[in-house]
Each structure stands twice: as C-alpha cells, then as structure tokens.
Phi, psi and omega in degrees: 000143182284180179297145180257129177250120180289130179258132180270156180185231185287347177082010180268320182243153172271112186238134180231156173255133175233103183061237181266018181233162174243137178244129186224154175297150177261167177209180178302336181277349187301315179302320179293318179296317179295321176298321178295313181297322177294322177295315179299319178297318180295331179274001177081014178282120185262000185268031178211152177290154172272149179255151183227039175078213186232139182273182184294341179270004178080019179258146175290150181242122181233157171298141167278123181268111182291147180144200184234131174256114187290145173253187180253141359293143183294137174291159183301324182294334177280342181260359186290150178302320181299319178295319179299317180295320179295320178299318178300316180291321180295320178294321177298318178297320178298309181299315181297327180289345181261001185302325180256017176290130181288103185272079183290136176295345180278350181286141175261133179237157179299312175255145177298146175303145176256148180256139359279143182276071182291319186219183167258117179282147172293318176096343181204053178285112184206166180303324182286353176240027181230128179265130178248148168227127182053040178077008183243126176296132182237340184198151169261146177234175179057077181269014182306324185271010179301146178191152177296145179180181178284152178308315188296334179299320178279317183298316183297319180289321177298319177296317178305318184281320189267332184297310348271166184250026180267179177305127182300343180283347178289156170304141183067012179288166180224149176301156184300319179299323178288323175300316180297317179296316185284328178292328175295318178300316181295314180296321178296318180296323178288330187082041185286137179286162184299320180300316179289328177298318180294337183261355191299310184297316180292324178293323176299320177297316180295321181294322178290322176298320176300318180295316179298315178300316182297316179303314183289324177296316182290322176297318179295334178278000175098012180275113188297325182300316181287325175298323177294321178298319180291320181299327180272000172094017181300320181293325177296319178298315181295323178294324176296323179288327174299315178295320178300315180295325177294317182295326188245017180303316183296318180297314181294319182291322176299317180296322182290327186259354181299146176298139180296146178277128179247143182262000000 
C-alpha cells in the first residue's frame, strides 16, 4: 500500500488518501451507501465518487475526487452566484438519479429515512462536502449521511449552507435581502416546485433542530468529535440560525414564490 496522507475535514472520521483513492471508516450504513454510489455510477451521474469495496484494514475505498474543497472564510469563487446555481443543478441531478434506487426497508442508513421517501438525500450537502474545479462545483463527497427522504429535506439544508441562510452576524453571513435573492436563485436552478418553496424555510429550521439533537445524542454516547463541536458552540450557532429563519421566514418565502421578473 502507498503512503497515506491524512485528509482534514469535519473532524468526525479519520480519512486518508492513498494514491488515487480515499480510505474511510465503515459503519452499519456502508453497504447501503455503496449500493447508492454504484447506482449513481450506473445512471451516469458523475458528481459523486466511485466506490471500490473495503481494503485489508477494513476501510471503505473510494475514488479521490481531484479539486478544491473550500474552507472558512469562504473564498469569493465559492460564494459566487454561478457556483450557487451549479450546486442547485447538481443536487437536482443527484436526486433524479436516485428515483429508481431500490429503497429496501432492510437497508441500514446513518440517519433514519424521512417520509415521503421521494429520493435518496445526500444528508449533508455543504461547501465542506463539495469539490470545486476552477471555481465550479463538480461533485459531492462524504455520502455517509445519505438516507431516503423528500427532496426538500436535502434542498433546504443545502440552501442553508450555500446561500447561506444563517444569522447575518455569523462569519460568511449575508444580509437578509441577499439571502432572499440567492435562495430564489438556488431554488430556480434546482427547479423546485411551489409546494416545496413554501416549505423551504420551515424545513431548514427542522433540519437544524434535527442536527442539534443528533450532536447531543452522539456526544452523550461518548463520541468525542461531537462533544468537541458542542464545546466550541456549534449548537448555539445553529439555534441562533433556527431563530433567524423563524424571524425571516415570510421574507424568504415571498422571494421564493414571487413571479419571475421578465425583461
């Protein structure tokens, strides 16, 4: 085996690069994730790594996707309107490629399936799980949190991360008017239906509440990474964003449902 290069990221898993592959810890959800990645490959979706089973050390083996994963503070190219629109289209392509994925009730997923199980959600579409090349998003990585669910469950969280839809006082924050403009751009690029547009802000709040609960459950179970996230105040930040979304839900929803401007 070649030299191992430790890859940094969310701090939950120990991930290394070996040549043109990435090696990651497995879990009960790994067979379902591998089945999903194989399905995406068979459907011609190129915005996800290919999987190559498990190595002799018991780690899953995935393609290393070349490019740049932006960190914080986000570079301007990761915040550009063009990048946001491409992410919306890429997420739509991902979801559409899973429409005929056999969602067996016997499959184990990291997160429980959400109803209605319209598609298979990535579960953590964010800048830190998106590979860019020349300022253009080309692939999502880290599918561990994938699970069946409604489109809006994934779309709302992706919008929260990429628009972004958090309190403007946070680093990388944006004024509410800019959030409204960009969330409309994202929804248009995805091709989101009116019903889901009306539910986006509230779904983002529900998704963040789900995240806070999960962090505390995992920390209580003894997982040091999640305890560290809480210690640095991540849950406090998410609760502030939940409140922000409640305060500005009407503004965001009006922007999402407004008739398009024609020239």
